[in-house]
XYZ file of C-alpha atoms in Angstrom:
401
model
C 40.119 -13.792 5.450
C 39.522 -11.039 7.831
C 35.665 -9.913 8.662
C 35.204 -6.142 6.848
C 34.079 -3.778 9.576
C 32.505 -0.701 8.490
C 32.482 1.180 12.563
C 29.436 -0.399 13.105
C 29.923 -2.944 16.081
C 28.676 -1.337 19.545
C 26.340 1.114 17.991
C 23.619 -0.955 17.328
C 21.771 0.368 20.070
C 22.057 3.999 18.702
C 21.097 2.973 15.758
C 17.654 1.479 16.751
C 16.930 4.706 18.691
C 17.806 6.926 16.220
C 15.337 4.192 14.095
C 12.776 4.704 16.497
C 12.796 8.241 16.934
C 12.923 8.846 13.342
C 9.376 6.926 12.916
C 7.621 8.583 15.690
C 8.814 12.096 14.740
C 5.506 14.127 16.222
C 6.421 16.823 13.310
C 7.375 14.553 9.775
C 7.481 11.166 11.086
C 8.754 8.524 8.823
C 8.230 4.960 7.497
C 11.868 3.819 7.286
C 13.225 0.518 7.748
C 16.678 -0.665 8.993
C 17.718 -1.441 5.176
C 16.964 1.989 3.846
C 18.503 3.762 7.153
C 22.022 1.461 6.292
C 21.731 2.361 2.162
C 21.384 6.413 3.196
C 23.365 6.364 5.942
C 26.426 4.097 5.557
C 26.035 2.953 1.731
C 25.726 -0.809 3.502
C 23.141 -3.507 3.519
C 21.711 -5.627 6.633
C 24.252 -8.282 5.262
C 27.156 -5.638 6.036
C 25.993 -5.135 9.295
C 25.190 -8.819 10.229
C 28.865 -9.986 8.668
C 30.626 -7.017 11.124
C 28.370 -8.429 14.517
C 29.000 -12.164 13.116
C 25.491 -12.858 13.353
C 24.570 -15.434 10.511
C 20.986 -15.724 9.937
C 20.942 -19.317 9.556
C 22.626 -20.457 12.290
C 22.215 -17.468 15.091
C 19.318 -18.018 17.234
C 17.441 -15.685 18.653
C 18.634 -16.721 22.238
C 21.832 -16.019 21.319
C 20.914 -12.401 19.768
C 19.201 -11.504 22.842
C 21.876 -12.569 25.087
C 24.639 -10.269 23.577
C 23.998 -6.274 25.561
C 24.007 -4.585 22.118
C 23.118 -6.502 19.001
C 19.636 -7.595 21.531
C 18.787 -4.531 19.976
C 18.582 -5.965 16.824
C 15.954 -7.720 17.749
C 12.387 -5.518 16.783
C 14.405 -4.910 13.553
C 14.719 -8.214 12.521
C 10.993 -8.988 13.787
C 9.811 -6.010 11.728
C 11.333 -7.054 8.737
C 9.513 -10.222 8.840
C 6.220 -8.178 9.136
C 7.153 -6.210 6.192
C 7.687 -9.035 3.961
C 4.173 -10.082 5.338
C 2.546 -7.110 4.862
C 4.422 -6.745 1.015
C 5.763 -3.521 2.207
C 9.520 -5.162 2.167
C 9.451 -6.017 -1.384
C 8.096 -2.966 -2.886
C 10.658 -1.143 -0.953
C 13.640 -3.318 -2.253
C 11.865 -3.678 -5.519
C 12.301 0.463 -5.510
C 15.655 0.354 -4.762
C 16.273 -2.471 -7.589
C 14.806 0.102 -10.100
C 16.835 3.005 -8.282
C 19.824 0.847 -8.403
C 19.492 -0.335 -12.368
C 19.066 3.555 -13.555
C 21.755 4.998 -11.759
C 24.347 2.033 -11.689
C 24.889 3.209 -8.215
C 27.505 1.236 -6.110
C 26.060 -0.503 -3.879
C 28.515 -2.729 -1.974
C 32.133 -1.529 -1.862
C 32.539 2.273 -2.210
C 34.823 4.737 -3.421
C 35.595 3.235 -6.672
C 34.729 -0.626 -6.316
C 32.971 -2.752 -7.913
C 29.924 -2.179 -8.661
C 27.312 -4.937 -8.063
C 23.935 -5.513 -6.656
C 23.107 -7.617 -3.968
C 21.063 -10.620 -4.969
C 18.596 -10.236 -2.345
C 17.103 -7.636 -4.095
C 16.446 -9.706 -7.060
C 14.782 -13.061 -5.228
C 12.591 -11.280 -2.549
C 10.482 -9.209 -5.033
C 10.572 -11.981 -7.355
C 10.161 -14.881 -4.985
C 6.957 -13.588 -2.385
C 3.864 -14.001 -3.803
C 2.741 -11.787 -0.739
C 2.960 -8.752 -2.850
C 0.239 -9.340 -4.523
C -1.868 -10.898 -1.408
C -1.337 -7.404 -0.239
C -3.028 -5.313 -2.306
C -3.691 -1.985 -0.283
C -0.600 -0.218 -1.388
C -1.636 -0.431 -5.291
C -5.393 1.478 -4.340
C -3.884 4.601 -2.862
C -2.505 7.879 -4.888
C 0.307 7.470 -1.879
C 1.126 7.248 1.741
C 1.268 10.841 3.559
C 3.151 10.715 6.604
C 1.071 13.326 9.092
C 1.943 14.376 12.763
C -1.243 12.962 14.735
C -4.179 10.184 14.412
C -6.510 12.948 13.847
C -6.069 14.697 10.347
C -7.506 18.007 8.523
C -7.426 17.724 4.946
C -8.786 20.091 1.930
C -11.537 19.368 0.444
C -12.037 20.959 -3.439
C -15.127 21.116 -5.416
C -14.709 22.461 -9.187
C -18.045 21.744 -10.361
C -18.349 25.312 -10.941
C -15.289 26.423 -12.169
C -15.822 25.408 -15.950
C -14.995 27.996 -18.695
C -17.331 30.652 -19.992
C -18.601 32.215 -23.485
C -17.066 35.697 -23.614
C -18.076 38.456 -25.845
C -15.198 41.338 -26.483
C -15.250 44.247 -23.896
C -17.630 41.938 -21.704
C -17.047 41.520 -18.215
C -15.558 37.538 -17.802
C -17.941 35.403 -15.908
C -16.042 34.157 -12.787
C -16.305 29.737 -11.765
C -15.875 29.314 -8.074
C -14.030 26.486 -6.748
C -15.369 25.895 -3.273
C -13.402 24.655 -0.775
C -13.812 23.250 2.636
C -11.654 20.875 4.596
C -12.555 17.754 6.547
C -11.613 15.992 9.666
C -10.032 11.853 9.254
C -9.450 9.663 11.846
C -6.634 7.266 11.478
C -6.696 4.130 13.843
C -4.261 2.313 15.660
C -3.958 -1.686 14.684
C -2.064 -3.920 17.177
C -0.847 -7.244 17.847
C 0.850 -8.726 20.482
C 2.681 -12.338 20.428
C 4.002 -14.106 23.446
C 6.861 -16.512 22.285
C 8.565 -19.279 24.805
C 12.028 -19.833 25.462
C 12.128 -22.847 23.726
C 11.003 -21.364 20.628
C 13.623 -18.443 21.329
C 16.408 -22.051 21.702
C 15.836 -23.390 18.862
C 15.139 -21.395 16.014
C 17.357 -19.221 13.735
C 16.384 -15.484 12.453
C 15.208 -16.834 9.121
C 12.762 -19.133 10.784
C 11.898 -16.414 13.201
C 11.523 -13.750 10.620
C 9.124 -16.579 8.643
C 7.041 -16.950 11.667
C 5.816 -12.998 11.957
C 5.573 -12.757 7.847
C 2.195 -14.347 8.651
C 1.939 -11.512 11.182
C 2.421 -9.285 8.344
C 0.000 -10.905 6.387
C -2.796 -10.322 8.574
C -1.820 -6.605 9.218
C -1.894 -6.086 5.723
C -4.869 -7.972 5.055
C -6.412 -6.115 7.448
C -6.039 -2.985 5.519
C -6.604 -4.275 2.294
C -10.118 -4.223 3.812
C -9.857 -0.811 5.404
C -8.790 0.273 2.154
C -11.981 -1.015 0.189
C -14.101 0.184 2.560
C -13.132 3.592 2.377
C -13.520 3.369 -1.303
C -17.310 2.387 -0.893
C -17.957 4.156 2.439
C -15.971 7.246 2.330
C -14.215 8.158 5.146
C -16.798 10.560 6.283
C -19.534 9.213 8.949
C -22.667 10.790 7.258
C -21.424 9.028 4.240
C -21.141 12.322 2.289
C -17.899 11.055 0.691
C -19.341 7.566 -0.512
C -18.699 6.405 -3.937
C -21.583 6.530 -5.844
C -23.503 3.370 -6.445
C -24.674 2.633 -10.068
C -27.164 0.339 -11.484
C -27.614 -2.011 -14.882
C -28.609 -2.003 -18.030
C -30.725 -5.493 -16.947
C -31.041 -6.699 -13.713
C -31.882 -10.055 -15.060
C -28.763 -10.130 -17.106
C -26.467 -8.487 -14.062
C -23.072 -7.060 -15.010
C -22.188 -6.987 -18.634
C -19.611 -5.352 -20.748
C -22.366 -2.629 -21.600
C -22.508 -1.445 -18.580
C -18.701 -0.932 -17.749
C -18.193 0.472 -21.112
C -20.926 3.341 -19.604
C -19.569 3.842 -16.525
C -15.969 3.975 -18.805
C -17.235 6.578 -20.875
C -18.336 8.283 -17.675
C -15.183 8.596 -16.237
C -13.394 9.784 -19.145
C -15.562 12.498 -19.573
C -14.619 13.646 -15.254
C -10.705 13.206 -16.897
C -11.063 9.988 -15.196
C -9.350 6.456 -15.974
C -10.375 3.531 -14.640
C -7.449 1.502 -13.775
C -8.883 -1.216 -10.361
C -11.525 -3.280 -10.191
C -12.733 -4.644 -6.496
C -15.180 -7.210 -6.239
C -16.146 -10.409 -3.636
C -15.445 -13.968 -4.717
C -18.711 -14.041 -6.354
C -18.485 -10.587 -8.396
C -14.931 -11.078 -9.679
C -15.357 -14.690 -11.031
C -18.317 -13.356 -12.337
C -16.526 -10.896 -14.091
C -13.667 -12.976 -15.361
C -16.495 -14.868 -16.584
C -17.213 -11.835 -18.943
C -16.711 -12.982 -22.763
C -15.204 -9.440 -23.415
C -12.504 -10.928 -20.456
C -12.518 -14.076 -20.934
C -12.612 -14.652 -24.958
C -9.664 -13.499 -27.216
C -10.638 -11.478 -29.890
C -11.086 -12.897 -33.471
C -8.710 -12.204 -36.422
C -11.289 -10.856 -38.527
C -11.918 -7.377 -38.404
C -15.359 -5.386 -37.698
C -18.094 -3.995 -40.058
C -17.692 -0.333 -38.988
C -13.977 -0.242 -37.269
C -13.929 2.568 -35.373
C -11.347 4.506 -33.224
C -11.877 5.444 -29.870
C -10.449 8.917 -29.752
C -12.184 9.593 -25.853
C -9.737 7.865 -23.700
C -11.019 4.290 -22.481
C -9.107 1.971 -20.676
C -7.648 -0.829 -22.282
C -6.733 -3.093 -19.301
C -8.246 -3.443 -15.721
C -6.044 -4.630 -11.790
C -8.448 -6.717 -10.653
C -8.802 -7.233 -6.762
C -10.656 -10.078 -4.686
C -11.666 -9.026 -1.121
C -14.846 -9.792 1.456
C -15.571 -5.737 2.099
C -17.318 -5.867 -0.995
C -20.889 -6.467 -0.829
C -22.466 -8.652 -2.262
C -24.027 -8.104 -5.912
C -21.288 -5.344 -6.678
C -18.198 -4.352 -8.456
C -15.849 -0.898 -7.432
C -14.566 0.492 -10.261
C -11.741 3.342 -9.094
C -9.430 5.777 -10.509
C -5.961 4.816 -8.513
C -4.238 7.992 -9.326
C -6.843 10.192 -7.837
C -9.253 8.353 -5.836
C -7.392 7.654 -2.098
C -4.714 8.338 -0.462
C -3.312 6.658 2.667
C -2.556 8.707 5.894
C 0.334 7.399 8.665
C 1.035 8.845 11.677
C 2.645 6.348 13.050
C 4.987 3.828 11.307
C 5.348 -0.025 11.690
C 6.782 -0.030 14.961
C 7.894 -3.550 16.679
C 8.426 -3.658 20.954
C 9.826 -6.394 23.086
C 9.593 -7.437 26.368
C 11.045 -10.096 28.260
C 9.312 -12.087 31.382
C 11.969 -14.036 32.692
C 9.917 -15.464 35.844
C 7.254 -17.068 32.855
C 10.087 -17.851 30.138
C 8.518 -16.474 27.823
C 9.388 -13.029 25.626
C 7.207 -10.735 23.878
C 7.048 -8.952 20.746
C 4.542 -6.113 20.119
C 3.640 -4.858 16.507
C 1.491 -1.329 15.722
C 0.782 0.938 13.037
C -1.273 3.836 13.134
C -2.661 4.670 9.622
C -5.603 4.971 7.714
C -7.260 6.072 4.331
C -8.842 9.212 2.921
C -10.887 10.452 -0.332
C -9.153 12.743 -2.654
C -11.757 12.958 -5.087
C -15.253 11.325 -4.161
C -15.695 10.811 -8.254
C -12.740 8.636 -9.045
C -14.975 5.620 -7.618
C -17.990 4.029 -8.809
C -19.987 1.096 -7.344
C -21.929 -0.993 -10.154
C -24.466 -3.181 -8.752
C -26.152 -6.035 -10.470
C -29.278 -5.738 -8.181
C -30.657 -2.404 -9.143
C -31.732 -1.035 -12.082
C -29.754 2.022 -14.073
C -33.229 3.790 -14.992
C -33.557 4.475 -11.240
C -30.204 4.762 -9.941
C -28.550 6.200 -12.652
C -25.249 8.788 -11.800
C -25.623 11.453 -9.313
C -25.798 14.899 -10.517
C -21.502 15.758 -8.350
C -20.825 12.884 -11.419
C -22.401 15.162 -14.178
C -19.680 15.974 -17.335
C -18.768 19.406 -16.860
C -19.914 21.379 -18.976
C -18.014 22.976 -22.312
């Protein structure tokens, strides 16, 4: 049976560049990967394109993908991939396009009229990578904002003031203020460079390959995970003006108990905010899960007094292990509102070859970062202080009626 070509062999090269040019775009630049490009473009999948160039993943070796003038080109792309699926950004991509692809029974194999099927990889990647969840960054940010430069301006609102007013008929209306500023981030470049011999480039097939730099991924990712924490704590500002605030306990003695969630809960709803992540080290979230409000199931009998909670209060917590945290404390955060995650610069993937070393190179970068939307979607509780002397700050007061 005859290979399907879809006018893709010998444009591989263009197709890369137009890739490339697309993620470094000084004015929108954007985050896309070879998969999407094929889906938007062509209606295809890798496994279209890889069927037409008869590379097969599990056989092809990289050697032999380098040595051909166009599909060589191939190679970032395929390296990238890996990273993605490394960094978790892979399967939440494909795990978009699952959703996407349920709703609107789109077709996503043969078009104009036939059948209409999705392609299995979309339903064992998402479902077969734990790495997802080892990658956690992408579940503490409102969204990722692709911006033109490492160096970004964004607004900065304060409506403390702009709470409604008594007013009597005929009387002049009392005026709020918002006041708004703006405020300078800095995103910063991560890197990583890999030098990979010949024989490695011999012997081993794409799938192998692309396992190899998943761990790549993984460290990228991890990498922000903590990035991502620490701007949650730290702010993003240098003088610390947008750190979360940090919160004490009922006891000190007693550390961390459900009271004092429940307060900082109650808190939060009242600044028409929801907690939905929890952060804490090793120590702070096995402490937590240690909790008998977490740990126990409740009993079948019902209370003296039941009462319903008509001010909104979470009923279930994401909760997040990672070293940024220090130690003693548990980040509480708002998701929706809280941070946001700046890109100016895409995963990009460059390689070189050294023929006169046999060896070949492979370059990975990203330039992004992570900024405060609103300072009071985040609280720090900390089991070493005392509420009665560090109690909320007055920017976390209730507004008033």
């Amino acid at each position: 049976m005859p290979t399907a070509t879809h006018g893709l062999k010998g444009k591989v090269q263009s197709i890369v560049r137009e890739l490339d040019a697309m993620r470094s775009a000084r004015r929108a630049p954007r985050n896309i990967s070879l998969r999407q490009y094929l889906a938007e473009k062509h209606k295809l999948t890798p496994g279209h394109l890889f069927s037409e160039l008869a590379i097969d993943a599990a056989a092809t070796t990289l050697e032999e993908l380098m040595g051909d003038e166009d599909n060589r080109w191939l190679v970032p792309e395929i390296i990238r991939e890996g990273i993605s699926k490394g960094m978790g950004l892979a399967q939440r991509e494909q795990a978009e396009m699952l959703r996407r692809a349920i709703v609107s029974q789109a077709v996503t194999g043969e078009q104009d009229g036939g059948k209409r099927w999705i392609t299995p990889e979309l339903f064992m990647d998402p479902v077969m990578r734990g790495v997802v969840q080892n990658v956690f960054y992408p579940d503490l940010v409102v969204r990722e904002i692709m911006v033109g430069q490492p160096t970004v301006t964004i607004p900065k609102l304060e409506l403390s003031d702009a709470q409604l007013a008594d007013s009597e008929e005929a009387a002049t209306i009392e005026e709020g203020t918002v006041t708004y500023g703006d405020k300078t981030v800095k995103i910063e470049k991560k890197a990583k460079g890999i030098k990979i011999t010949y024989e490695a480039l011999k012997f081993n097939n794409l799938d192998l390959v692309a396992l190899f730099f998943e761990d790549l991924g993984r460290i990228l990712g991890s990498n922000l995970n903590g990035k991502a924490v620490e701007t949650i704590i730290d702010g993003d500002q240098a003088d610390g003006s947008e750190a979360a605030a940090v919160v004490g306990v009922n006891n000190t003695t007693d550390g961390i108990t459900y009271f004092d969630i429940v307060r900082l809960w109650v808190r939060f709803s009242l600044l028409g905010r929801r907690s939905t992540s929890i952060v804490g080290n090793e120590t702070t979230a096995v402490q937590y899960l240690d909790l008998p409000e977490v740990k126990n199931k409740q009993n079948l009998g019902s209370s003296l007094l039941p009462t319903n909670i008509k001010t909104p209060l979470p009923t279930d917590q994401d909760l997040y292990v990672s070293i940024k945290v220090p130690a003693n404390q548990l980040v509480f955060q708002d998701s929706g509102v809280s941070l946001v995650q700046l890109t100016a610069w895409p995963l990009m993937v460059e390689s070189e070859r050294i023929v006169s070393k046999q060896i070949a190179g492979t370059f990975a970068s990203i330039y992004t970062g992570f900024a405060k939307l609103q300072r009071n979607a985040s609280v720090v509780l900390d089991k070493s202080v005392a509420f009665s002397g560090a109690g909320f700050p007055s920017w976390m007061a209730p507004y008033a009626d």
